[in-house]
Amino acid sequence: MIARDLIQAVPKSDLHTHLDGSMRVSTVIELAREQGVSLPSYEVEGLNALVFKPVYGDLPEYLAGFQYTCAVLRSFEAMERAAFELAEDAAAQGVRYVEVRFAPQLLVPTGDACVRALKAVGDGLARAARLHNALPAVLQGEDIPFEWSIICCAMRNFTRGMGVYFDNLLDLLPGMAHKDLVSTASLEAVHAAVVARDRHGVPVMGFDLAGEEAGYPAGHHDAAYEEAHRHFLRKTVHAGEAYGPESIYAAIVRCHAERIGHGTFLFDAGRVRGRGVEDKAAYTDALAEYIATMRITIEVCPTSNLQTIPELAGDIRNHPVGRMIEYGMAVAVATDNTLVSHTDLNRELALVSDACALDLAGFKRLVLAGFKGAFYPGRYKDKRLFVRRAAEQFERVVARIGRTATNGCGGASCAS
């Protein structure tokens, strides 16, 4: 077992955290009061009992809270504040690099406003970084700086009522096929990301596809990912969370994905549905081997998966993270939604390291995989330096706290 104080103290990265799922509950309540947004309760305890629960019965219950967080994130001031607080809370947990993702089109009505939303979130993250990086420990070289970037999300699917932007698009193009509508929206999301990055200097480094996976294939968003590719945006895709290995395959082949969000059903050959696949087990094994060989990072969000995927039965031993590590994959443990899942990165790392019986060397590889897989907002040589500084800081922390870890396998022993 890796000591909890060691997990807290080492530098960490969080590559998969959603702005609208990672607010402070007190801030949701305060903003709702200010904006006249109706909540089931205006007390922290009440809202946690009714909405942001410790245990959820199903995925719709898990997702119910987003209607309230998105409702209070309609102003740029609220976005800036939420981003600042997310980064401040992450830094307090020992996170030194965070990539915050969100879908501006869920929050604002126009493409121009999407650019302003990305800038507002960037302003909040930058404010938190400035505060951390002015601390004596950082200035004296006893700690490493806090760095950040943004991932702009598009939605696999949308319906009327999901946001003013989507309602306007449906009204503007009433005769367009739905798959073409979602393609149009995701292409505009890429344009907003590029404008925010290139004209306003916001480090929007990546593009993502989120939302309902089954029935809404990544292929509907080929144009957006081709545009992202042309503009050198880094690419990740939510895939294999609610669909099988073929969704992950499509993310890699059709969307040029460099990372995969979740990937929980990567090894589930029983979910392969393609008629042209004769040997489903061989197909999934080849896909897994390709992911490992090409160093395609898997953004694993354990608690979120346990809360939303019934097949896991709420037991980390049923999660494939151990098998991913055994394959030698680049696995980056992440939080997904700190508010909705009542979690933080230390809890997620403890969950995985305990279940997989990681020794200190295995734990270090797990921690550094996040830094190495980052869509870092700088030159490659700067990223290499940052990764090296994180590794050196890890060793300094170990030397200070002590090498408190059981003799694990260094890989994974959890069932998968």
Short mmCIF file of C-alpha atoms in Angstrom, two decimals, residues 12-303:
data_model
loop_
_atom_site.label_atom_id
_atom_site.label_comp_id
_atom_site.label_asym_id
_atom_site.label_seq_id
_atom_site.Cartn_x
_atom_site.Cartn_y
_atom_site.Cartn_z
CA LYS A 12 0.41 14.90 -9.91
CA SER A 13 -1.43 15.67 -13.12
CA ASP A 14 -5.14 15.49 -13.90
CA LEU A 15 -5.78 15.14 -17.63
CA HIS A 16 -9.53 14.52 -17.49
CA THR A 17 -11.61 16.86 -15.37
CA HIS A 18 -14.83 18.57 -16.47
CA LEU A 19 -15.44 22.15 -15.42
CA ASP A 20 -19.19 21.68 -15.02
CA GLY A 21 -18.71 18.51 -12.96
CA SER A 22 -16.00 19.85 -10.69
CA MET A 23 -17.42 22.95 -9.04
CA ARG A 24 -17.64 23.58 -5.32
CA VAL A 25 -21.15 22.79 -4.15
CA SER A 26 -21.17 25.98 -2.10
CA THR A 27 -20.42 27.95 -5.27
CA VAL A 28 -23.26 26.25 -7.15
CA ILE A 29 -25.61 27.37 -4.39
CA GLU A 30 -24.23 30.90 -4.22
CA LEU A 31 -24.39 31.42 -7.99
CA ALA A 32 -27.90 29.94 -8.11
CA ARG A 33 -29.09 32.44 -5.50
CA GLU A 34 -27.47 35.32 -7.41
CA GLN A 35 -28.87 34.26 -10.78
CA GLY A 36 -32.30 33.07 -9.68
CA VAL A 37 -31.64 29.46 -10.67
CA SER A 38 -33.96 26.99 -8.99
CA LEU A 39 -32.28 24.22 -6.95
CA PRO A 40 -33.84 21.31 -5.03
CA SER A 41 -32.04 22.67 -1.95
CA TYR A 42 -29.97 25.73 -1.13
CA GLU A 43 -28.06 23.99 1.66
CA VAL A 44 -24.85 22.03 1.07
CA GLU A 45 -26.12 18.98 2.95
CA GLY A 46 -29.47 19.08 1.19
CA LEU A 47 -28.04 19.44 -2.31
CA ASN A 48 -25.57 16.62 -1.66
CA ALA A 49 -28.40 14.40 -0.44
CA LEU A 50 -30.73 15.17 -3.34
CA VAL A 51 -28.42 15.75 -6.32
CA PHE A 52 -24.69 15.24 -5.79
CA LYS A 53 -25.05 11.91 -4.06
CA PRO A 54 -22.40 9.58 -2.65
CA VAL A 55 -24.08 6.71 -4.53
CA TYR A 56 -26.14 6.84 -7.74
CA GLY A 57 -28.74 4.38 -8.91
CA ASP A 58 -28.01 4.79 -12.62
CA LEU A 59 -26.38 7.02 -15.22
CA PRO A 60 -29.36 9.44 -15.57
CA GLU A 61 -29.23 10.03 -11.81
CA TYR A 62 -25.48 10.70 -12.04
CA LEU A 63 -26.01 13.17 -14.88
CA ALA A 64 -28.89 15.01 -13.21
CA GLY A 65 -26.57 17.40 -11.39
CA PHE A 66 -25.19 18.85 -14.62
CA GLN A 67 -28.45 20.65 -15.34
CA TYR A 68 -27.77 22.77 -12.25
CA THR A 69 -24.04 23.34 -12.75
CA CYS A 70 -24.54 24.31 -16.39
CA ALA A 71 -27.40 26.60 -15.42
CA VAL A 72 -25.17 28.65 -13.11
CA LEU A 73 -22.27 28.78 -15.59
CA ARG A 74 -24.01 31.06 -18.09
CA SER A 75 -21.94 34.16 -17.29
CA PHE A 76 -18.27 34.62 -18.07
CA GLU A 77 -17.69 35.76 -14.50
CA ALA A 78 -19.11 32.48 -13.19
CA MET A 79 -16.92 30.50 -15.59
CA GLU A 80 -13.81 32.37 -14.48
CA ARG A 81 -14.64 31.75 -10.84
CA ALA A 82 -15.39 28.06 -11.33
CA ALA A 83 -12.12 27.56 -13.20
CA PHE A 84 -10.17 29.42 -10.54
CA GLU A 85 -11.67 27.35 -7.74
CA LEU A 86 -11.16 24.08 -9.62
CA ALA A 87 -7.47 24.88 -10.06
CA GLU A 88 -7.10 26.10 -6.48
CA ASP A 89 -8.64 22.90 -5.13
CA ALA A 90 -6.50 20.75 -7.43
CA ALA A 91 -3.32 22.52 -6.34
CA ALA A 92 -4.25 21.91 -2.71
CA GLN A 93 -4.38 18.18 -3.52
CA GLY A 94 -0.86 18.26 -4.94
CA VAL A 95 -1.88 18.52 -8.59
CA ARG A 96 0.72 20.49 -10.52
CA TYR A 97 -0.69 20.11 -14.01
CA VAL A 98 -4.37 20.15 -14.95
CA GLU A 99 -6.26 20.06 -18.22
CA VAL A 100 -9.75 21.44 -17.76
CA ARG A 101 -12.29 20.45 -20.36
CA PHE A 102 -15.76 21.77 -21.06
CA ALA A 103 -18.21 22.27 -23.93
CA PRO A 104 -18.73 26.02 -24.44
CA GLN A 105 -21.76 25.32 -26.64
CA LEU A 106 -23.61 24.00 -23.59
CA LEU A 107 -23.20 27.34 -21.85
CA VAL A 108 -23.36 30.17 -24.39
CA PRO A 109 -25.48 31.05 -27.47
CA THR A 110 -22.99 31.83 -30.26
CA GLY A 111 -19.62 30.90 -31.69
CA ASP A 112 -18.14 34.24 -30.66
CA ALA A 113 -19.36 33.66 -27.13
CA CYS A 114 -17.67 30.24 -27.17
CA VAL A 115 -14.36 32.03 -27.71
CA ARG A 116 -15.12 34.36 -24.80
CA ALA A 117 -16.02 31.36 -22.63
CA LEU A 118 -12.68 29.70 -23.37
CA LYS A 119 -10.93 32.95 -22.50
CA ALA A 120 -12.88 33.31 -19.24
CA VAL A 121 -11.95 29.79 -18.14
CA GLY A 122 -8.35 30.49 -19.09
CA ASP A 123 -8.41 33.67 -17.00
CA GLY A 124 -9.55 31.70 -13.95
CA LEU A 125 -6.92 29.01 -14.37
CA ALA A 126 -4.21 31.61 -14.92
CA ARG A 127 -5.25 33.46 -11.76
CA ALA A 128 -4.94 30.30 -9.68
CA ALA A 129 -1.58 29.47 -11.27
CA ARG A 130 -0.20 32.92 -10.47
CA LEU A 131 -1.12 32.54 -6.81
CA HIS A 132 0.49 29.10 -6.51
CA ASN A 133 3.58 30.05 -8.46
CA ALA A 134 4.20 33.05 -6.19
CA LEU A 135 4.46 30.82 -3.11
CA PRO A 136 7.88 30.77 -1.41
CA ALA A 137 8.21 27.00 -1.90
CA VAL A 138 7.91 27.43 -5.66
CA LEU A 139 10.15 30.47 -5.82
CA GLN A 140 12.81 28.69 -3.76
CA GLY A 141 12.69 25.55 -5.87
CA GLU A 142 11.15 23.35 -3.17
CA ASP A 143 8.02 22.79 -5.24
CA ILE A 144 7.29 22.85 -8.96
CA PRO A 145 5.03 25.40 -10.67
CA PHE A 146 1.35 24.83 -11.40
CA GLU A 147 0.70 24.53 -15.14
CA TRP A 148 -2.55 24.15 -17.05
CA SER A 149 -4.29 23.98 -20.41
CA ILE A 150 -7.83 23.70 -21.75
CA ILE A 151 -9.56 21.03 -23.82
CA CYS A 152 -12.55 22.22 -25.84
CA CYS A 153 -15.33 19.64 -26.01
CA ALA A 154 -17.96 19.08 -28.66
CA MET A 155 -21.03 16.94 -28.06
CA ARG A 156 -21.64 13.64 -29.86
CA ASN A 157 -25.34 14.44 -29.86
CA PHE A 158 -27.65 17.23 -28.81
CA THR A 159 -31.36 17.83 -28.49
CA ARG A 160 -33.50 20.90 -28.07
CA GLY A 161 -33.20 22.31 -24.57
CA MET A 162 -29.55 21.33 -24.04
CA GLY A 163 -28.44 24.92 -24.60
CA VAL A 164 -29.30 28.12 -26.45
CA TYR A 165 -26.54 27.48 -28.98
CA PHE A 166 -28.04 24.14 -29.96
CA ASP A 167 -31.59 25.53 -30.01
CA ASN A 168 -30.44 28.32 -32.33
CA LEU A 169 -28.75 25.82 -34.64
CA LEU A 170 -31.88 23.68 -34.82
CA ASP A 171 -33.95 26.76 -35.68
CA LEU A 172 -31.45 27.99 -38.25
CA LEU A 173 -31.14 24.65 -40.09
CA PRO A 174 -34.55 22.95 -39.67
CA GLY A 175 -34.23 20.63 -42.66
CA MET A 176 -30.71 19.37 -42.06
CA ALA A 177 -30.13 15.71 -41.17
CA HIS A 178 -29.30 15.31 -37.50
CA LYS A 179 -25.86 13.79 -38.09
CA ASP A 180 -25.01 16.82 -40.24
CA LEU A 181 -26.25 19.15 -37.51
CA VAL A 182 -23.95 17.61 -34.91
CA SER A 183 -21.11 17.68 -37.42
CA THR A 184 -21.71 21.39 -38.01
CA ALA A 185 -21.71 22.10 -34.28
CA SER A 186 -18.51 20.18 -33.59
CA LEU A 187 -16.76 21.89 -36.50
CA GLU A 188 -17.73 25.28 -35.04
CA ALA A 189 -16.36 24.16 -31.66
CA VAL A 190 -13.00 23.52 -33.31
CA HIS A 191 -13.08 26.96 -34.90
CA ALA A 192 -13.73 28.56 -31.50
CA ALA A 193 -10.82 26.64 -29.97
CA VAL A 194 -8.45 27.72 -32.74
CA VAL A 195 -9.52 31.38 -32.51
CA ALA A 196 -9.13 31.40 -28.72
CA ARG A 197 -5.66 29.89 -29.06
CA ASP A 198 -4.32 31.78 -32.06
CA ARG A 199 -5.91 35.21 -31.64
CA HIS A 200 -6.26 35.48 -27.88
CA GLY A 201 -3.34 33.42 -26.63
CA VAL A 202 -5.48 31.04 -24.56
CA PRO A 203 -3.72 27.65 -24.25
CA VAL A 204 -6.58 25.61 -25.71
CA MET A 205 -4.40 22.65 -26.53
CA GLY A 206 -6.87 19.87 -27.19
CA PHE A 207 -10.22 18.89 -28.66
CA ASP A 208 -12.57 16.26 -27.26
CA LEU A 209 -15.86 14.57 -28.08
CA ALA A 210 -18.16 13.98 -25.13
CA GLY A 211 -21.76 12.95 -24.54
CA GLU A 212 -23.89 9.94 -25.39
CA GLU A 213 -21.71 7.32 -27.06
CA ALA A 214 -24.06 4.51 -28.07
CA GLY A 215 -25.86 5.39 -31.28
CA TYR A 216 -23.79 8.50 -31.96
CA PRO A 217 -20.51 7.37 -33.54
CA ALA A 218 -17.38 9.45 -33.65
CA GLY A 219 -17.48 9.21 -37.44
CA HIS A 220 -20.20 11.87 -37.49
CA HIS A 221 -17.49 14.28 -36.37
CA ASP A 222 -14.82 13.45 -38.95
CA ALA A 223 -14.83 17.00 -40.32
CA ALA A 224 -14.22 18.51 -36.89
CA TYR A 225 -11.33 16.19 -36.13
CA GLU A 226 -9.80 16.75 -39.56
CA GLU A 227 -9.98 20.50 -38.92
CA ALA A 228 -8.46 20.04 -35.46
CA HIS A 229 -5.73 17.93 -37.05
CA ARG A 230 -4.98 20.61 -39.64
CA HIS A 231 -4.65 23.24 -36.93
CA PHE A 232 -2.39 21.12 -34.71
CA LEU A 233 -4.90 20.75 -31.90
CA ARG A 234 -4.20 17.66 -29.80
CA LYS A 235 -6.99 15.12 -29.89
CA THR A 236 -8.76 12.98 -27.32
CA VAL A 237 -12.13 11.23 -27.47
CA HIS A 238 -14.52 9.86 -24.86
CA ALA A 239 -14.70 6.26 -26.08
CA GLY A 240 -15.28 2.80 -24.68
CA GLU A 241 -17.23 4.21 -21.75
CA ALA A 242 -20.68 3.12 -22.88
CA TYR A 243 -19.81 1.21 -26.05
CA GLY A 244 -17.33 -1.47 -27.00
CA PRO A 245 -13.84 -1.68 -28.53
CA GLU A 246 -15.06 -0.52 -31.94
CA SER A 247 -15.78 2.92 -30.51
CA ILE A 248 -12.16 3.15 -29.38
CA TYR A 249 -10.99 1.92 -32.78
CA ALA A 250 -13.06 4.63 -34.49
CA ALA A 251 -11.64 7.29 -32.19
CA ILE A 252 -8.10 6.31 -33.16
CA VAL A 253 -8.61 5.65 -36.87
CA ARG A 254 -11.20 8.29 -37.77
CA CYS A 255 -10.44 11.01 -35.21
CA HIS A 256 -6.64 10.70 -34.93
CA ALA A 257 -7.06 10.30 -31.16
CA GLU A 258 -3.81 10.58 -29.21
CA ARG A 259 -5.61 9.82 -25.97
CA ILE A 260 -8.78 7.94 -25.04
CA GLY A 261 -11.17 9.10 -22.35
CA HIS A 262 -12.18 6.15 -20.13
CA GLY A 263 -11.73 3.19 -22.52
CA THR A 264 -13.47 0.98 -19.96
CA PHE A 265 -14.74 -1.62 -22.44
CA LEU A 266 -11.47 -1.92 -24.35
CA PHE A 267 -11.09 -5.62 -23.56
CA ASP A 268 -14.77 -6.59 -23.86
CA ALA A 269 -14.76 -8.75 -26.99
CA GLY A 270 -18.41 -9.56 -26.42
CA ARG A 271 -19.29 -5.98 -27.33
CA VAL A 272 -17.68 -6.18 -30.77
CA ARG A 273 -20.54 -5.98 -33.25
CA GLY A 274 -18.86 -5.55 -36.62
CA ARG A 275 -19.84 -8.24 -39.08
CA GLY A 276 -16.38 -8.24 -40.61
CA VAL A 277 -14.68 -9.21 -37.35
CA GLU A 278 -14.27 -12.98 -37.33
CA ASP A 279 -12.15 -13.35 -34.20
CA LYS A 280 -13.36 -10.81 -31.67
CA ALA A 281 -10.79 -11.74 -29.03
CA ALA A 282 -7.96 -11.29 -31.52
CA TYR A 283 -9.45 -7.96 -32.58
CA THR A 284 -9.51 -6.58 -29.03
CA ASP A 285 -6.03 -7.91 -28.29
CA ALA A 286 -4.62 -6.29 -31.44
CA LEU A 287 -6.32 -3.01 -30.55
CA ALA A 288 -4.93 -3.11 -27.01
CA GLU A 289 -1.46 -3.92 -28.28
CA TYR A 290 -1.63 -1.04 -30.75
CA ILE A 291 -2.66 1.38 -28.00
CA ALA A 292 0.21 0.22 -25.82
CA THR A 293 2.77 0.33 -28.63
CA MET A 294 1.73 3.77 -29.91
CA ARG A 295 1.64 5.18 -26.35
CA ILE A 296 -1.96 6.32 -26.71
CA THR A 297 -2.73 7.44 -23.18
CA ILE A 298 -5.88 6.11 -21.52
CA GLU A 299 -7.52 8.67 -19.21
CA VAL A 300 -8.91 6.38 -16.50
CA CYS A 301 -11.51 7.80 -14.10
CA PRO A 302 -12.16 4.96 -11.63
CA THR A 303 -14.79 6.38 -9.26
#
